[in-house]
CSV table of C-alpha atoms in Angstrom, one decimal:
chain,number,residue,atom,x,y,z
A,1,MET,CA,-0.2,0.3,0.1
A,2,LYS,CA,0.9,3.8,-0.7
A,3,ILE,CA,0.8,5.4,3.3
A,4,LEU,CA,0.9,9.3,3.8
A,5,ILE,CA,2.3,9.7,7.2
A,6,ILE,CA,1.7,13.5,8.7
A,7,GLY,CA,4.5,14.4,11.1
A,8,GLY,CA,7.1,12.5,9.2
A,9,THR,CA,9.9,13.5,11.4
A,10,SER,CA,8.3,12.6,14.8
A,11,ALA,CA,10.2,9.9,16.9
A,12,LEU,CA,7.7,7.7,16.5
A,13,ALA,CA,7.3,8.3,12.7
A,14,VAL,CA,11.0,8.0,12.1
A,15,SER,CA,10.6,4.5,13.9
A,16,LEU,CA,7.6,2.9,12.4
A,17,ILE,CA,8.7,4.1,9.1
A,18,LYS,CA,11.6,1.5,9.2
A,19,THR,CA,8.5,-1.1,9.8
A,20,LEU,CA,6.6,-0.1,7.4
A,21,GLU,CA,9.0,0.8,4.2
A,22,LYS,CA,9.4,-3.3,4.5
A,23,GLU,CA,6.5,-4.1,2.5
A,24,HIS,CA,4.6,-0.6,1.9
A,25,THR,CA,5.6,2.9,0.2
A,26,ILE,CA,5.8,5.6,2.6
A,27,ILE,CA,5.4,9.2,1.8
A,28,THR,CA,6.1,11.3,4.6
A,29,ALA,CA,4.5,15.2,5.3
A,30,GLY,CA,5.6,17.7,7.5
A,31,ARG,CA,7.6,21.2,8.0
A,32,LYS,CA,11.4,19.9,7.7
A,33,ASN,CA,12.9,17.1,5.9
A,34,CYS,CA,9.8,15.3,4.8
A,35,ASP,CA,8.9,14.5,1.1
A,36,ILE,CA,5.9,17.0,0.8
A,37,TYR,CA,5.9,20.6,2.9
A,38,PHE,CA,2.7,20.0,5.2
A,39,ASN,CA,2.1,23.0,7.9
A,40,LEU,CA,-0.9,21.7,10.0
A,41,ASN,CA,-1.3,25.8,11.1
A,42,GLU,CA,-1.7,26.6,7.4
A,43,ASP,CA,-4.6,25.6,4.7
A,44,ILE,CA,-3.5,22.5,2.5
A,45,ASP,CA,-3.2,22.2,-1.1
A,46,ALA,CA,-4.6,18.5,-2.1
A,47,CYS,CA,-2.5,18.8,-5.4
A,48,SER,CA,0.6,18.7,-3.7
A,49,PHE,CA,0.0,15.2,-2.8
A,50,PRO,CA,-0.3,12.2,-5.2
A,51,LYS,CA,-3.5,10.9,-5.9
A,52,ASP,CA,-3.2,7.2,-5.4
A,53,ILE,CA,-2.7,6.9,-1.5
A,54,ASP,CA,-4.3,3.9,0.5
A,55,ILE,CA,-3.7,5.1,3.9
A,56,VAL,CA,-3.3,8.7,5.8
A,57,LEU,CA,-1.8,8.2,9.1
A,58,HIS,CA,-1.6,11.4,11.3
A,59,ILE,CA,1.0,11.2,13.9
A,60,ALA,CA,1.9,15.1,14.2
A,61,ALA,CA,1.0,16.7,17.5
A,62,SER,CA,1.8,19.6,19.9
A,63,PHE,CA,2.3,19.5,23.4
A,64,GLY,CA,1.7,22.8,24.6
A,65,GLY,CA,2.8,24.3,27.4
A,66,GLN,CA,2.2,26.7,29.9
A,67,THR,CA,1.8,30.0,28.0
A,68,TYR,CA,-1.4,31.6,26.1
A,69,LEU,CA,0.7,31.2,22.7
A,70,GLU,CA,1.7,27.4,23.5
A,71,PHE,CA,-2.1,27.0,24.3
A,72,LYS,CA,-2.8,28.5,20.9
A,73,ASP,CA,-0.8,26.2,19.2
A,74,ALA,CA,-2.1,23.2,21.0
A,75,ILE,CA,-5.4,24.0,19.5
A,76,SER,CA,-4.3,24.8,16.0
A,77,VAL,CA,-2.0,21.6,15.4
A,78,ASN,CA,-4.1,19.2,17.4
A,79,VAL,CA,-7.8,20.3,17.0
A,80,ILE,CA,-7.8,22.5,13.6
A,81,GLY,CA,-4.8,20.4,12.4
A,82,THR,CA,-6.6,17.3,12.7
A,83,LEU,CA,-9.7,19.0,10.5
A,84,ARG,CA,-7.0,19.6,7.8
A,85,VAL,CA,-5.7,16.3,8.2
A,86,SER,CA,-9.4,15.0,7.6
A,87,GLN,CA,-10.5,17.2,4.9
A,88,LEU,CA,-7.1,16.4,2.8
A,89,THR,CA,-7.9,12.3,3.1
A,90,LYS,CA,-11.5,13.5,1.9
A,91,GLU,CA,-9.7,15.6,-1.0
A,92,LEU,CA,-7.3,12.6,-1.8
A,93,ASN,CA,-10.2,9.9,-1.8
A,94,VAL,CA,-8.4,8.5,0.8
A,95,LYS,CA,-11.2,5.7,2.4
A,96,HIS,CA,-9.1,5.1,5.8
A,97,LEU,CA,-7.5,7.8,7.8
A,98,ILE,CA,-5.6,6.5,11.0
A,99,LEU,CA,-5.2,9.1,14.4
A,100,ILE,CA,-2.5,8.6,16.7
A,101,SER,CA,-4.0,10.1,19.8
A,102,SER,CA,-3.0,9.6,23.6
A,103,MET,CA,-4.6,7.8,26.7
A,104,TYR,CA,-4.5,11.3,28.2
A,105,VAL,CA,-7.8,12.2,26.5
A,106,CYS,CA,-9.2,9.7,29.1
A,107,LEU,CA,-7.6,12.3,32.2
A,108,SER,CA,-10.3,13.9,34.3
A,109,VAL,CA,-9.6,17.6,34.8
A,110,CYS,CA,-8.6,16.9,38.1
A,111,SER,CA,-6.0,14.8,36.9
A,112,PRO,CA,-2.4,16.1,37.6
A,113,TYR,CA,-1.3,15.1,34.5
A,114,TYR,CA,-4.4,16.9,32.6
A,115,THR,CA,-2.6,19.8,30.1
A,116,GLN,CA,-3.1,21.1,27.1
A,117,TYR,CA,-2.2,18.6,25.4
A,118,ALA,CA,-4.7,16.0,26.8
A,119,LEU,CA,-7.6,18.7,26.1
A,120,THR,CA,-6.4,19.5,22.9
A,121,LYS,CA,-5.8,15.5,22.1
A,122,LYS,CA,-9.6,14.5,23.1
A,123,GLN,CA,-10.8,17.7,21.2
A,124,SER,CA,-9.2,16.2,17.8
A,125,GLU,CA,-10.8,13.1,18.5
A,126,GLU,CA,-14.1,14.6,18.5
A,127,VAL,CA,-13.3,16.6,15.4
A,128,ALA,CA,-11.9,13.5,13.9
A,129,LEU,CA,-15.1,11.4,14.7
A,130,LEU,CA,-17.8,13.8,13.7
A,131,PHE,CA,-15.9,14.4,10.6
A,132,ALA,CA,-15.6,11.1,9.6
A,133,LYS,CA,-19.6,10.4,10.1
A,134,GLU,CA,-20.5,13.3,7.9
A,135,ASN,CA,-18.2,12.0,5.0
A,136,ASN,CA,-18.2,8.4,5.5
A,137,LEU,CA,-14.5,8.0,6.3
A,138,ASN,CA,-13.1,5.0,7.8
A,139,LEU,CA,-11.4,6.1,10.7
A,140,THR,CA,-9.4,4.4,13.4
A,141,ILE,CA,-8.1,6.1,16.8
A,142,LEU,CA,-5.5,4.4,18.7
A,143,ARG,CA,-4.7,6.0,21.7
A,144,PRO,CA,-0.9,4.9,22.8
A,145,THR,CA,0.2,5.1,26.6
A,146,GLN,CA,3.5,6.8,27.3
A,147,ILE,CA,5.5,6.0,24.3
A,148,TYR,CA,9.5,5.1,24.4
A,149,GLY,CA,12.2,4.0,22.3
A,150,ASN,CA,15.8,2.8,21.5
A,151,ASP,CA,16.6,6.4,20.5
A,152,ILE,CA,17.2,9.7,22.4
A,153,SER,CA,14.5,11.1,20.7
A,154,PHE,CA,12.0,9.5,22.9
A,155,ALA,CA,13.1,11.4,25.9
A,156,LYS,CA,11.5,14.9,25.2
A,157,ASN,CA,8.2,13.2,25.5
A,158,GLN,CA,9.4,10.6,29.0
A,159,PRO,CA,12.1,12.9,30.4
A,160,PHE,CA,12.5,11.0,33.6
A,161,PHE,CA,12.3,7.5,32.2
A,162,TYR,CA,15.5,8.6,30.3
A,163,HIS,CA,16.8,10.3,33.0
A,164,MET,CA,17.1,6.8,35.2
A,165,LEU,CA,18.6,5.1,32.1
A,166,GLU,CA,21.3,7.9,32.3
A,167,LYS,CA,21.9,7.7,35.8
A,168,ALA,CA,22.2,3.8,35.6
A,169,LYS,CA,24.9,4.5,32.9
A,170,LYS,CA,26.8,6.7,35.3
A,171,GLY,CA,26.2,4.6,38.1
A,172,GLU,CA,24.7,7.0,40.4
A,173,ASN,CA,21.8,6.7,42.5
A,174,ILE,CA,18.3,7.4,40.8
A,175,THR,CA,16.0,9.1,43.4
A,176,ILE,CA,12.4,9.1,43.4
A,177,TYR,CA,10.4,11.8,45.6
A,178,GLY,CA,8.1,10.8,48.2
A,179,ASN,CA,7.2,7.5,49.8
A,180,HIS,CA,5.1,5.9,47.1
A,181,ASP,CA,6.5,4.1,44.6
A,182,ALA,CA,4.5,5.6,41.5
A,183,LEU,CA,2.9,3.3,38.4
A,184,ARG,CA,3.6,4.0,34.6
A,185,ASN,CA,2.2,2.1,31.6
A,186,TYR,CA,4.6,2.5,28.9
A,187,ILE,CA,4.1,1.0,25.3
A,188,TYR,CA,7.7,0.3,23.5
A,189,GLU,CA,8.2,1.2,20.2
A,190,ASP,CA,8.8,-2.1,18.6
A,191,ASP,CA,5.4,-3.0,19.7
A,192,LEU,CA,3.5,0.1,18.7
A,193,ASN,CA,5.4,-0.1,15.3
A,194,GLU,CA,3.9,-4.1,14.9
A,195,ILE,CA,0.4,-2.7,16.1
A,196,ILE,CA,0.0,0.1,13.9
A,197,LYS,CA,1.3,-2.2,10.7
A,198,ARG,CA,-1.4,-5.0,11.6
A,199,VAL,CA,-4.0,-2.0,12.1
A,200,ILE,CA,-3.1,-0.7,8.3
A,201,GLU,CA,-2.9,-4.5,7.1
A,202,LYS,CA,-6.2,-5.7,8.9
A,203,LYS,CA,-7.9,-2.1,8.1
A,204,VAL,CA,-9.3,-2.3,11.7
A,205,ILE,CA,-11.7,0.7,12.2
A,206,GLY,CA,-12.7,2.0,15.8
A,207,VAL,CA,-11.3,3.7,18.7
A,208,PHE,CA,-9.1,1.3,20.9
A,209,TYR,CA,-6.9,1.2,24.1
A,210,CYS,CA,-2.6,1.2,22.9
A,211,GLY,CA,-0.7,0.4,25.9
A,212,THR,CA,0.8,-3.0,27.9
A,213,MET,CA,-1.4,-5.2,30.0
A,214,ILE,CA,0.8,-4.6,33.1
A,215,ASP,CA,1.7,-1.3,34.9
A,216,VAL,CA,5.4,-0.7,36.0
A,217,SER,CA,6.8,1.0,38.9
A,218,TYR,CA,9.6,3.8,38.9
A,219,SER,CA,11.5,1.7,41.3
A,220,GLU,CA,11.2,-1.4,38.7
A,221,ILE,CA,12.7,0.6,36.1
A,222,ALA,CA,15.2,2.0,38.2
A,223,LYS,CA,16.3,-1.3,39.2
A,224,SER,CA,16.1,-3.0,35.6
A,225,ALA,CA,18.4,-0.4,34.2
A,226,GLN,CA,21.1,-0.7,37.1
A,227,LEU,CA,21.0,-4.3,36.5
A,228,ILE,CA,21.6,-3.8,33.1
A,229,TYR,CA,24.2,-1.2,32.7
A,230,GLY,CA,26.0,-2.5,35.5
A,231,ASN,CA,27.7,0.3,36.7
A,232,GLY,CA,26.4,0.1,40.4
A,233,GLY,CA,23.9,2.9,42.2
A,234,GLU,CA,21.0,2.6,44.3
A,235,VAL,CA,17.6,3.4,43.9
A,236,VAL,CA,16.6,6.2,46.8
A,237,PHE,CA,13.4,7.1,48.0
A,238,PHE,CA,13.4,11.5,49.2
A,239,ARG,CA,10.6,10.4,51.7
A,240,ASP,CA,10.1,14.3,52.6
A,241,LYS,CA,9.2,15.0,49.2
A,242,GLU,CA,5.5,14.9,48.0
A,243,ASN,CA,4.3,11.3,46.6
A,244,ILE,CA,4.7,11.2,42.6
A,245,PRO,CA,1.3,10.4,41.9
A,246,ASP,CA,0.0,6.9,39.4
A,247,ASN,CA,-0.4,7.8,36.0
A,248,VAL,CA,-2.2,4.5,34.3
A,249,PHE,CA,-5.4,3.7,32.8
A,250,ASP,CA,-7.9,1.0,32.3
A,251,LYS,CA,-6.8,-1.7,30.5
A,252,ASP,CA,-8.7,-3.1,27.4
A,253,ASN,CA,-7.4,-6.0,24.9
A,254,THR,CA,-10.0,-5.6,22.2
A,255,LEU,CA,-7.6,-4.2,19.8
A,256,TYR,CA,-5.2,-7.2,20.4
A,257,GLU,CA,-7.9,-9.9,19.8
A,258,LYS,CA,-8.4,-8.1,16.5
A,259,ILE,CA,-5.0,-7.9,15.2
A,260,ASN,CA,-3.7,-11.2,17.1
A,261,TYR,CA,-1.3,-9.5,18.5
A,262,TYR,CA,0.0,-8.3,22.1
A,263,PRO,CA,2.7,-6.1,23.0
A,264,ASN,CA,5.0,-8.5,24.9
A,265,THR,CA,8.0,-6.4,25.6
A,266,ASN,CA,8.7,-6.3,29.5
A,267,ILE,CA,10.8,-3.3,30.8
A,268,THR,CA,13.6,-5.3,31.5
A,269,LYS,CA,13.9,-6.7,27.7
A,270,SER,CA,13.2,-3.2,26.6
A,271,ILE,CA,15.8,-1.7,28.4
A,272,GLU,CA,18.6,-4.5,27.4
A,273,ASN,CA,17.7,-3.5,23.5
A,274,ILE,CA,18.2,0.2,24.5
A,275,PHE,CA,21.7,-0.3,25.9
A,276,LYS,CA,22.5,-2.4,23.0
A,277,GLN,CA,21.7,0.2,20.9
A,278,GLY,CA,24.7,2.4,22.9
A,279,LYS,CA,22.3,5.4,22.1
A,280,ILE,CA,21.6,6.2,25.5
């Protein structure tokens, strides 16, 4: 198939392309270093794109920030940008749009992890769902949990995970604030790539949870990293600091049953892979 990837230079896209290009033709679109110039903040000229695309895969996103301009950018990229991508999909007569969203859309406004990103990604889903309904477009929304991978480029959105790896590499103690060993749900790039590949090839339609079935604590990650890097160090809790809250979600294996694949890379195996790559 011919697959158009919007946001072709993101960490996930760069990793995913290596998986997909073995069997499919990949065209990337983005603001820089892509096959086609594409800015989600601007109206799109469909004439710039090939007419025989089978799948549009929308990965690009803004994570927002704390300022008015960052908030505005998150709305423009995540919400209006998704509308533009949906319209482009229609104009190109592509029948299947895949939106990479986030499990953060399930957070309540009371969550300490609720941000501009969570808000605007939820709105982007609503825009895509309504557009697809009104225009008879096949839509798949995948909601990954926190994504990590072999390359340091993933650290931009998972800084503490890679901070722990860096500490383990140097043989330094890894410190965790509070008394609570906070839980997280991470999904490894290799697993997510395989999931997306199968969703494309099996033409799975719908909205799906996309995380692992087992949560992991910070201390488990830290101890695995220290064991694998083999340079010493301990895990130390700063018990006079405020506890770090969990950030986990309800599990659902519906997607995995449909594609006959379950994310199966545990935290120890994935850190071993990262270590072998030698980039971190």
